[in-house]
Amino acid sequence: MLKQIEGSKAMAEGIALCRPEVICAYPITPQTHIVEGLGELVKDGQLTGCEYINVESEFAALSVAIGASAAGARAYTATSSQGLLYMAEAVYNASGLGLPIVMTLGNRAIGAPINIWNDHSDAMSMRDSGWLQLFAETNQEAVDLHIQAFRLAEELSMPVMVCVDGFILTHAVERIDIPEQAQVDGYLPPYDPVQVLDPADPISLGAMVGPEAFTEVKFLAHYKQTTALRLIPKLAGEFRNRFGRESGGLIRTYRTTDAEVIVIAMGSVCGTIKDTIDEMRDEGFAIGLVTIVSYRPFPSAALRNALAGAKDLVVVEKSIAVGMGGPLAIDVDEALRNLPHAPTLHSAVAGLGGRPILKSSLHRLFRQAIVQPWDGTHFLDLNERIVGREIHRTGKRRRSGPTAENILKQLADEVQGAHEGRGTR
């Protein structure tokens, strides 16, 4: 059914169609509208057979989901940013116990300084936690990925994180096709847990494991992730056949067949990149895009195949591994290691803390990759003047003050100076 609807509300309706039995809710911007929407569906009786539990913290939200899943219930929760960090211990516990919980992550920057806008630093902080991570490009895909996530989680008995760009997707109102209940029921069978706490058949979950078995447990978790590399495309194919649209999978390609330069990115920025590529194609540039949908497990083999003919790669990502560079670029570089005639990789960090990623900036970036490649990590639209002043300040004065506040003051002074300059003309 086509609806003009906010992304968060559409996701809530899609999640409800998966018939979760326990929803654990704690609000944190920008995921709040998702759990609010689910709460309304439970209250109105549209989502039945579900216990909606308000908890006291993000840690409690995932802890309750762990208990519910261990008891044999289909469990769901959502969080963002610092909320994900607060539940970090439980994040590792859920994957270590092999519990098929689905969680929406409304991607948002991690402070300090405080920032509520979108980037991917929260997802990157838990990229090695053992959860599968799927990134949505559009709100339609966000709805579809949740349906696929429950199926994927339950077939593997592993938790899945569906990552959606905060505000850009969660708060955008657009036309979305919400599936019918019968369609989802046909795709997602009733939950049949691999492990369940049952007084009639007692087991231990979370038992102490020493050096004699810990490596084997971790290897098997890794094995499940590698198994997902085959299962994710299979489930995406079944979804396409049943629902009539492409969604999910490991990666997607756009105009890469004859591309000499290929951009690699995740999430909603791929729409802007596609528009930029179309404009550059009209000007004669052989450029294309590979969108990463499955970040964990990382689709190394699929990526190598998609990049085989390229000369240059530009990785555009909304995160920074401080002291190293872009984490996505590091993963891409690892995937291409030891390949004969591997493309040259160029790393660009963009959109941190919600900074707009403009087509004009992408045009300059992609042209630079063609004519004057850079070494290391490039920070798109970095204000080098402000940065230079702060480096100079900290070099001259021991008590130079907090960096964030200094930069804000410099920006305010520049704005004030511009206003005064206009006033004297």
Coordinates of C-alpha atoms in Angstrom, one line a residue:
M1 CA 0.0 0.0 0.0
L2 CA 1.5 3.4 -1.0
K3 CA 1.5 6.0 1.7
Q4 CA 2.9 9.5 2.0
I5 CA 4.5 8.9 5.4
E6 CA 7.5 9.9 7.6
G7 CA 10.3 7.4 7.4
S8 CA 10.2 6.5 11.1
K9 CA 6.5 5.8 11.0
A10 CA 6.9 3.7 7.9
M11 CA 9.7 1.7 9.6
A12 CA 7.4 1.2 12.6
E13 CA 4.6 -0.2 10.4
G14 CA 7.1 -2.5 8.6
I15 CA 8.5 -3.8 11.9
A16 CA 4.9 -4.3 13.2
L17 CA 4.2 -6.5 10.1
C18 CA 7.0 -8.8 11.3
R19 CA 4.9 -9.6 14.4
P20 CA 7.5 -8.8 17.2
E21 CA 6.4 -10.3 20.5
V22 CA 8.5 -8.0 22.7
I23 CA 9.4 -4.4 22.0
C24 CA 11.8 -2.6 24.4
A25 CA 11.6 1.1 24.1
Y26 CA 13.8 4.0 25.4
P27 CA 13.8 7.3 23.5
I28 CA 16.9 8.9 22.0
T29 CA 16.9 11.2 19.1
P30 CA 16.6 10.5 16.1
Q31 CA 15.1 7.0 16.6
T32 CA 12.3 8.1 19.0
H33 CA 9.6 8.3 16.4
I34 CA 10.1 4.6 15.5
V35 CA 9.4 3.3 19.0
E36 CA 6.7 5.9 19.4
G37 CA 5.0 4.6 16.3
L38 CA 5.2 1.0 17.5
G39 CA 3.8 2.1 20.8
E40 CA 0.8 3.6 19.1
L41 CA 0.2 0.5 17.0
V42 CA 0.3 -1.7 20.2
K43 CA -2.0 0.7 22.0
D44 CA -4.5 0.9 19.1
G45 CA -4.7 -2.9 18.8
Q46 CA -3.2 -3.0 15.3
L47 CA -0.2 -4.9 16.7
T48 CA -1.4 -7.8 18.8
G49 CA 0.4 -10.5 20.7
C50 CA 3.2 -8.0 21.6
E51 CA 4.4 -6.8 25.0
Y52 CA 5.6 -3.2 24.7
I53 CA 8.0 -2.5 27.6
N54 CA 9.2 1.0 28.6
V55 CA 12.5 0.8 30.3
E56 CA 14.8 3.1 32.2
S57 CA 17.8 3.2 29.9
E58 CA 19.3 2.0 26.6
F59 CA 21.2 -0.6 28.5
A60 CA 18.0 -1.9 30.0
A61 CA 16.3 -1.8 26.5
L62 CA 18.8 -4.3 25.0
S63 CA 19.0 -6.3 28.3
V64 CA 15.2 -6.9 28.2
A65 CA 15.4 -7.8 24.6
I66 CA 18.1 -10.3 25.4
G67 CA 15.9 -11.9 28.1
A68 CA 12.9 -11.9 25.8
S69 CA 14.8 -13.5 23.0
A70 CA 16.4 -16.1 25.3
A71 CA 12.8 -17.0 26.5
G72 CA 11.7 -17.6 22.9
A73 CA 10.2 -14.3 21.9
R74 CA 10.8 -12.4 18.7
A75 CA 12.4 -9.3 20.2
Y76 CA 13.1 -5.8 18.8
T77 CA 14.6 -2.5 20.1
A78 CA 16.1 0.7 18.7
T79 CA 18.7 3.3 19.7
S80 CA 21.1 5.9 18.4
S81 CA 24.5 7.4 19.2
Q82 CA 25.3 7.5 22.9
G83 CA 22.5 5.2 23.5
L84 CA 24.3 2.5 21.6
L85 CA 27.5 3.2 23.6
Y86 CA 25.5 2.9 26.9
M87 CA 24.3 -0.5 25.9
A88 CA 27.7 -1.6 24.6
E89 CA 28.1 -4.5 27.1
A90 CA 24.7 -5.9 26.2
V91 CA 25.5 -5.4 22.4
Y92 CA 28.4 -7.9 22.8
N93 CA 26.3 -10.2 25.0
A94 CA 23.5 -10.4 22.4
S95 CA 25.9 -11.5 19.6
G96 CA 28.0 -13.7 21.9
L97 CA 24.9 -15.6 23.0
G98 CA 23.7 -15.9 19.4
L99 CA 20.3 -14.2 20.0
P100 CA 18.3 -13.1 16.9
I101 CA 17.4 -9.6 18.0
V102 CA 16.7 -6.9 15.5
M103 CA 17.7 -3.4 16.4
T104 CA 17.3 -0.2 14.4
L105 CA 20.2 2.2 14.7
G106 CA 19.2 5.8 13.8
N107 CA 22.7 6.9 12.9
R108 CA 23.9 9.9 14.8
A109 CA 27.2 11.5 15.7
I110 CA 28.9 10.6 19.0
G111 CA 30.1 13.4 21.3
A112 CA 31.9 15.2 22.7
P113 CA 31.2 17.8 21.6
I114 CA 27.4 17.2 21.7
N115 CA 25.9 16.7 18.3
I116 CA 22.5 15.2 17.4
W117 CA 23.0 15.2 13.6
N118 CA 23.8 12.3 11.3
D119 CA 27.0 10.5 10.7
H120 CA 28.0 6.9 11.0
S121 CA 30.3 7.0 14.0
D122 CA 27.8 5.1 16.2
A123 CA 27.6 2.1 13.9
M124 CA 31.4 2.1 13.4
S125 CA 31.9 2.0 17.2
M126 CA 30.2 -1.4 17.2
R127 CA 31.3 -2.8 13.8
D128 CA 33.3 -5.6 15.5
S129 CA 30.7 -6.5 18.1
G130 CA 29.4 -9.5 16.2
W131 CA 26.1 -8.0 14.9
L132 CA 25.3 -8.0 11.3
Q133 CA 25.0 -4.4 10.0
L134 CA 22.8 -3.4 7.1
F135 CA 22.7 0.2 5.8
A136 CA 19.6 1.6 4.1
E137 CA 20.0 4.1 1.3
T138 CA 16.3 5.1 1.2
N139 CA 13.3 4.9 3.5
Q140 CA 11.7 2.3 1.2
E141 CA 14.9 0.2 1.7
A142 CA 14.8 0.9 5.4
V143 CA 11.3 -0.7 5.6
D144 CA 12.3 -3.6 3.4
L145 CA 15.6 -4.3 5.3
H146 CA 13.8 -4.7 8.6
I147 CA 11.6 -7.4 7.1
Q148 CA 14.7 -9.1 5.7
A149 CA 16.6 -8.6 9.0
F150 CA 14.2 -10.7 11.1
R151 CA 14.4 -13.5 8.5
L152 CA 18.2 -13.2 8.5
A153 CA 18.6 -13.0 12.2
E154 CA 16.4 -16.0 12.8
E155 CA 17.9 -18.3 10.2
L156 CA 21.4 -17.6 11.5
S157 CA 20.5 -17.1 15.2
M158 CA 22.5 -13.8 15.2
P159 CA 21.4 -10.2 15.9
V160 CA 21.0 -7.7 13.1
M161 CA 21.4 -4.0 13.2
V162 CA 19.5 -2.0 10.5
C163 CA 21.3 1.4 10.2
V164 CA 19.3 4.4 8.9
D165 CA 20.6 7.9 8.6
G166 CA 19.2 10.1 11.4
F167 CA 16.9 12.9 10.3
I168 CA 17.8 12.5 6.6
L169 CA 15.8 9.3 6.5
T170 CA 14.0 9.0 9.9
H171 CA 12.3 12.4 9.7
A172 CA 11.8 12.6 5.9
V173 CA 8.2 12.4 4.6
E174 CA 7.9 10.6 1.2
R175 CA 5.9 8.0 -0.7
I176 CA 6.6 4.5 0.6
D177 CA 5.1 1.2 -0.3
I178 CA 4.1 -0.5 3.0
P179 CA 3.6 -4.3 2.3
E180 CA 0.5 -6.2 3.2
Q181 CA 0.5 -8.5 6.2
A182 CA -0.1 -11.6 4.1
Q183 CA 3.0 -10.7 2.0
V184 CA 5.2 -10.4 5.1
D185 CA 3.7 -13.6 6.6
G186 CA 4.6 -15.4 3.4
Y187 CA 8.2 -14.3 3.6
L188 CA 8.8 -14.4 7.3
P189 CA 7.8 -17.7 9.0
P190 CA 6.7 -17.8 12.7
Y191 CA 9.7 -17.6 15.0
D192 CA 11.2 -21.0 15.8
P193 CA 14.2 -20.3 18.1
V194 CA 17.4 -22.4 17.9
Q195 CA 17.8 -22.1 21.6
V196 CA 15.2 -21.3 24.3
L197 CA 15.0 -21.3 28.1
D198 CA 12.5 -24.0 29.0
P199 CA 12.0 -25.3 32.5
A200 CA 11.1 -28.7 31.0
D201 CA 14.5 -28.8 29.2
P202 CA 17.0 -26.7 31.2
I203 CA 20.0 -25.2 29.5
S204 CA 22.6 -22.5 30.4
L205 CA 22.9 -19.3 28.4
G206 CA 26.0 -17.2 29.1
A207 CA 28.0 -19.8 30.9
M208 CA 31.6 -19.2 31.8
V209 CA 33.9 -20.3 29.0
G210 CA 37.7 -20.6 29.6
P211 CA 40.7 -20.6 27.2
E212 CA 40.0 -24.2 26.2
A213 CA 36.9 -23.3 24.3
F214 CA 36.7 -19.5 23.8
T215 CA 38.5 -19.4 20.5
E216 CA 36.2 -22.0 19.1
V217 CA 33.1 -20.1 20.2
K218 CA 34.4 -16.9 18.5
F219 CA 35.4 -18.8 15.4
L220 CA 31.8 -20.1 15.1
A221 CA 30.4 -16.6 15.4
H222 CA 32.8 -15.6 12.6
Y223 CA 31.6 -18.6 10.6
K224 CA 28.0 -17.5 11.0
Q225 CA 28.9 -14.0 9.6
T226 CA 30.7 -15.6 6.6
T227 CA 27.6 -17.8 6.1
A228 CA 25.6 -14.6 5.9
L229 CA 27.5 -13.5 2.8
R230 CA 25.7 -16.3 1.0
L231 CA 22.4 -15.9 2.8
I232 CA 21.9 -12.2 2.4
P233 CA 21.8 -12.3 -1.4
K234 CA 19.5 -15.3 -1.3
L235 CA 17.0 -13.6 1.0
A236 CA 17.2 -10.4 -1.1
G237 CA 16.3 -12.5 -4.1
E238 CA 13.4 -14.1 -2.4
F239 CA 12.2 -10.6 -1.3
R240 CA 12.4 -9.3 -4.9
N241 CA 10.4 -12.2 -6.2
R242 CA 7.7 -11.8 -3.5
F243 CA 7.5 -8.0 -3.2
G244 CA 8.5 -7.0 -6.8
R245 CA 11.4 -4.6 -6.0
E246 CA 15.1 -4.7 -5.5
S247 CA 16.2 -4.2 -1.9
G248 CA 19.0 -5.3 0.3
G249 CA 21.7 -7.6 -0.9
L250 CA 25.4 -7.2 -0.2
I251 CA 26.2 -4.4 -2.6
R252 CA 24.6 -2.5 -5.5
T253 CA 26.3 -1.0 -8.5
Y254 CA 25.4 2.1 -10.5
R255 CA 26.9 2.9 -13.9
T256 CA 30.0 0.8 -13.2
T257 CA 30.2 -1.3 -16.4
D258 CA 32.7 1.0 -18.1
A259 CA 33.7 3.2 -15.1
E260 CA 37.3 4.1 -14.7
V261 CA 36.6 5.8 -11.4
I262 CA 34.3 4.1 -8.9
V263 CA 32.9 5.8 -5.8
I264 CA 32.2 3.6 -2.8
A265 CA 29.7 4.7 -0.1
M266 CA 26.9 3.7 2.3
G267 CA 23.6 5.1 3.3
S268 CA 21.5 8.0 2.1
V269 CA 24.5 10.0 0.6
C270 CA 24.4 7.5 -2.3
G271 CA 21.4 9.4 -3.7
T272 CA 23.4 12.6 -4.0
I273 CA 26.4 10.7 -5.4
K274 CA 24.2 9.2 -8.1
D275 CA 23.0 12.6 -9.1
T276 CA 26.6 13.9 -9.3
I277 CA 27.7 10.8 -11.3
D278 CA 24.8 11.5 -13.8
E279 CA 26.0 15.1 -14.3
M280 CA 29.7 14.0 -14.7
R281 CA 28.6 11.3 -17.2
D282 CA 27.0 14.0 -19.3
E283 CA 30.3 15.7 -19.3
G284 CA 32.1 12.6 -20.5
F285 CA 33.6 11.2 -17.2
A286 CA 33.6 7.4 -16.9
I287 CA 32.5 7.2 -13.3
G288 CA 30.2 4.9 -11.3
L289 CA 29.1 4.0 -7.7
V290 CA 29.2 0.9 -5.6
T291 CA 26.8 1.1 -2.6
I292 CA 27.6 -1.1 0.4
V293 CA 24.5 -2.5 1.9
S294 CA 26.0 -5.2 4.1
Y295 CA 28.8 -3.6 6.1
R296 CA 29.1 -6.5 8.5
P297 CA 29.7 -9.1 7.2
F298 CA 31.9 -7.2 4.8
P299 CA 31.4 -8.2 1.2
S300 CA 35.0 -8.4 0.1
A301 CA 34.6 -10.9 -2.8
A302 CA 31.5 -9.1 -4.2
L303 CA 33.4 -5.8 -4.0
R304 CA 36.5 -7.2 -5.7
N305 CA 34.3 -8.4 -8.6
A306 CA 32.5 -5.0 -8.9
L307 CA 35.8 -3.0 -8.9
A308 CA 37.7 -5.2 -11.3
G309 CA 37.9 -2.7 -14.2
A310 CA 38.4 0.5 -12.3
K311 CA 41.6 2.6 -12.2
D312 CA 40.7 4.7 -9.2
L313 CA 38.4 4.3 -6.2
V314 CA 37.0 7.1 -4.1
V315 CA 35.6 6.0 -0.7
V316 CA 33.2 8.6 0.7
E317 CA 32.2 7.9 4.3
K318 CA 30.6 9.6 7.3
S319 CA 33.0 8.4 9.9
I320 CA 36.6 8.7 11.1
A321 CA 38.8 6.3 12.9
V322 CA 40.8 8.9 14.7
G323 CA 44.5 8.4 14.1
M324 CA 43.9 6.0 11.1
G325 CA 41.4 7.5 8.7
G326 CA 38.1 6.3 7.4
P327 CA 37.1 2.8 8.6
L328 CA 35.2 1.9 5.4
A329 CA 38.3 2.9 3.4
I330 CA 40.4 0.6 5.6
D331 CA 38.1 -2.3 5.0
V332 CA 38.0 -1.6 1.2
D333 CA 41.8 -1.5 1.2
E334 CA 42.0 -4.8 3.0
A335 CA 39.5 -6.4 0.6
L336 CA 41.7 -5.3 -2.4
R337 CA 45.0 -6.4 -0.8
N338 CA 47.2 -8.7 -2.9
L339 CA 45.1 -8.2 -6.0
P340 CA 47.1 -7.8 -9.2
H341 CA 46.5 -4.4 -10.8
A342 CA 44.4 -3.2 -7.9
P343 CA 42.8 0.2 -8.3
T344 CA 44.3 3.2 -6.5
L345 CA 42.2 4.0 -3.4
H346 CA 41.4 7.6 -2.3
S347 CA 39.8 8.1 1.1
A348 CA 37.4 11.0 1.8
V349 CA 35.7 11.7 5.1
A350 CA 32.5 13.7 4.7
G351 CA 29.3 14.8 6.5
L352 CA 30.7 14.5 10.0
G353 CA 28.2 15.7 12.6
G354 CA 25.6 16.3 9.9
R355 CA 27.6 18.7 7.7
P356 CA 25.8 18.8 4.3
I357 CA 27.5 16.8 1.5
L358 CA 26.9 19.0 -1.6
K359 CA 27.0 18.0 -5.2
S360 CA 29.4 20.9 -5.9
S361 CA 31.8 19.5 -3.3
L362 CA 31.5 16.0 -4.7
H363 CA 32.2 17.3 -8.3
R364 CA 35.5 18.8 -7.0
L365 CA 36.4 15.7 -5.1
F366 CA 35.8 13.3 -7.9
R367 CA 37.7 15.5 -10.4
Q368 CA 40.6 15.8 -8.0
A369 CA 40.8 12.0 -7.8
I370 CA 41.1 11.9 -11.6
V371 CA 43.7 14.6 -12.1
Q372 CA 45.5 15.1 -8.8
P373 CA 45.1 12.2 -6.3
W374 CA 45.9 12.8 -2.7
D375 CA 47.6 10.7 -0.1
G376 CA 46.0 9.8 3.3
T377 CA 42.5 10.9 4.3
H378 CA 40.9 13.9 2.7
F379 CA 38.3 15.8 4.8
L380 CA 35.6 17.1 2.5
D381 CA 34.9 20.9 2.9
L382 CA 37.3 21.2 5.8
N383 CA 37.7 24.8 7.0
E384 CA 41.5 24.9 6.8
R385 CA 41.6 28.6 7.9
I386 CA 39.8 27.9 11.1
V387 CA 41.9 24.7 11.7
G388 CA 45.1 26.5 11.1
R389 CA 44.3 29.2 13.6
E390 CA 43.5 26.7 16.3
I391 CA 46.7 24.8 15.7
H392 CA 48.6 28.1 15.9
R393 CA 46.7 29.0 19.1
T394 CA 47.5 25.6 20.8
G395 CA 51.1 25.9 19.8
K396 CA 51.6 29.3 21.3
R397 CA 49.6 29.0 24.5
R398 CA 49.6 26.1 27.0
R399 CA 46.2 27.1 28.4
S400 CA 44.6 27.5 25.0
G401 CA 41.1 26.5 26.1
P402 CA 38.6 23.9 24.7
T403 CA 38.9 23.3 21.0
A404 CA 35.2 23.1 20.2
E405 CA 34.4 26.4 22.0
N406 CA 37.4 28.1 20.4
I407 CA 36.3 27.1 16.9
L408 CA 32.7 28.2 17.5
K409 CA 34.0 31.6 18.7
Q410 CA 36.1 32.0 15.6
L411 CA 33.1 31.2 13.4
A412 CA 30.9 33.7 15.3
D413 CA 33.6 36.4 15.0
E414 CA 33.8 35.8 11.2
V415 CA 30.0 36.1 10.9
Q416 CA 30.0 39.3 12.9
G417 CA 32.8 40.7 10.8
A418 CA 31.0 39.9 7.7
H419 CA 27.8 41.7 8.9
E420 CA 29.8 44.7 10.0
G421 CA 31.6 44.8 6.6
R422 CA 28.3 44.8 4.7
G423 CA 27.0 47.5 7.0
T424 CA 29.8 50.0 6.1
R425 CA 29.4 49.8 2.4

